C-alpha positions in Angstrom: 216.5 221.6 148.4 218.7 223.7 150.7 217.6 225.2 153.8 219.4 227.8 156.1 218.5 229.2 159.3 221.4 231.5 159.5 220.9 233.1 156.0 221.4 236.6 154.8 218.8 238.5 152.7 220.0 239.3 149.2 218.1 242.1 147.1 218.0 243.3 143.6 216.1 246.6 143.0 212.9 245.3 144.4 212.9 241.5 145.1 214.4 239.7 148.1 215.6 236.2 148.7 217.2 234.5 151.5 220.8 233.1 150.8 223.4 231.1 152.3 226.2 233.6 153.4 229.0 231.1 152.6 228.2 231.0 148.7 229.4 233.6 146.2 226.1 234.6 144.7 225.5 238.3 145.2 227.2 241.6 144.6 228.4 244.3 147.0 226.0 247.2 147.5 227.3 249.4 150.4 225.4 252.2 152.0 226.4 255.4 153.7 225.7 255.3 157.4 222.9 257.8 157.0 221.1 256.2 153.8 219.5 252.8 153.7 218.5 252.6 150.1 221.1 254.3 147.8 223.8 251.6 147.6 227.3 252.2 146.3 228.7 249.3 144.3 232.2 248.0 145.6 233.0 245.6 142.8 236.4 244.8 141.4 234.6 244.0 138.0 231.1 244.4 136.6 228.6 242.0 138.1 231.2 240.5 140.7 229.7 238.1 143.0 231.2 237.4 146.4 230.4 235.8 149.9 228.6 237.7 152.6 231.8 238.2 154.6 233.7 239.6 151.7 230.9 242.0 150.9 230.8 243.1 154.6 234.5 243.6 154.8 234.8 245.4 151.7 232.1 247.8 152.7 233.7 248.5 156.0 237.2 249.1 154.2 235.5 251.7 152.0 233.9 253.4 155.0 230.4 252.2 154.4 228.2 249.3 155.7 226.0 246.8 154.0 222.6 248.1 153.2 220.0 247.3 155.9 217.2 247.6 153.1 213.7 246.3 154.2 211.5 244.3 151.8 209.4 247.2 151.0 212.1 249.7 149.9 214.0 249.8 146.6 217.8 249.3 146.5 219.4 251.5 143.9 223.0 250.6 142.9 224.2 252.3 139.8 227.8 251.0 139.8 229.1 247.5 138.9 226.1 246.9 136.5 224.0 245.7 139.4 220.9 247.4 138.2 218.1 244.9 137.2 218.2 244.2 133.5 216.2 241.5 131.9 216.7 238.5 131.6 219.5 238.6 134.3 219.0 239.7 137.7 221.8 240.8 140.0 221.4 240.6 143.8 223.3 242.3 146.3 224.1 241.2 150.0 222.3 243.2 152.7 222.9 243.1 156.6 219.4 241.5 157.2 219.3 238.0 158.7 216.8 235.5 157.3 215.9 231.8 157.2 214.8 229.4 154.3 212.2 226.9 155.5 210.1 224.0 154.2 206.3 224.1 154.4 204.8 220.6 154.4 201.2 220.5 153.4 198.6 217.8 154.5 199.6 215.5 151.7 203.4 215.8 152.4 204.3 218.1 149.5 206.7 220.7 150.2 207.1 224.4 149.3 210.1 226.7 150.1 209.4 229.6 152.3 211.9 232.5 152.5 211.3 234.5 155.9 212.1 237.9 154.5 210.4 237.8 151.2 207.2 240.0 150.9 207.2 240.8 147.2 207.9 237.3 145.5 204.8 235.2 145.9 206.6 232.1 144.9 208.4 232.0 148.3 205.7 232.9 150.7 203.7 230.8 153.1 200.8 229.0 151.3 202.4 229.9 147.8 200.8 226.9 146.2 204.1 226.0 144.5 204.5 222.5 145.8 207.3 219.8 145.1 206.9 216.1 145.6 209.3 214.7 148.3 210.2 211.0 148.6 209.7 210.7 152.4 211.5 207.9 154.3 208.8 205.2 154.8 206.1 207.6 153.4 206.2 209.4 156.9 206.2 213.2 156.8 205.8 215.8 159.5 202.3 216.9 160.2 200.7 219.5 162.4 199.6 216.6 164.7 203.1 215.2 164.9 204.8 218.2 166.6 206.0 220.2 163.8 205.4 224.1 163.9 201.9 224.4 162.5 200.6 227.0 160.1 196.9 226.2 159.4 196.8 222.7 158.0 200.4 222.8 157.0 203.6 222.8 159.0 
């Protein structure tokens, strides 16, 4: 599992995830300075994926900014073939920071939690989607052993 504390939120029309800004895994949706949810695609070719820095720079060069879309709003981008179409989803970089964390339950099983994700239940605290982990010596963090506690998990 990959975890990042300095992630950046990526978003398709409705869903959000937290991503590592160094990876080329999201498109470029730039917003005018006075509009947060109507993005303008700034791609060199359809469905282009870039790093966060490249997306941010390309928006600034075009006179825009990365969209600061919150989790509740829709991000509409009509250029670059970024609109959601099944079975493929195209995420775009936003300007919103985030983190990916591990939640360890009382039995040592782990779920992945995206700090900015409100619409995708798979990545919320207490999602119930657990993975087995091979802990060194069978020892895993618990609420009693100084990890950040959230109920009976940490």
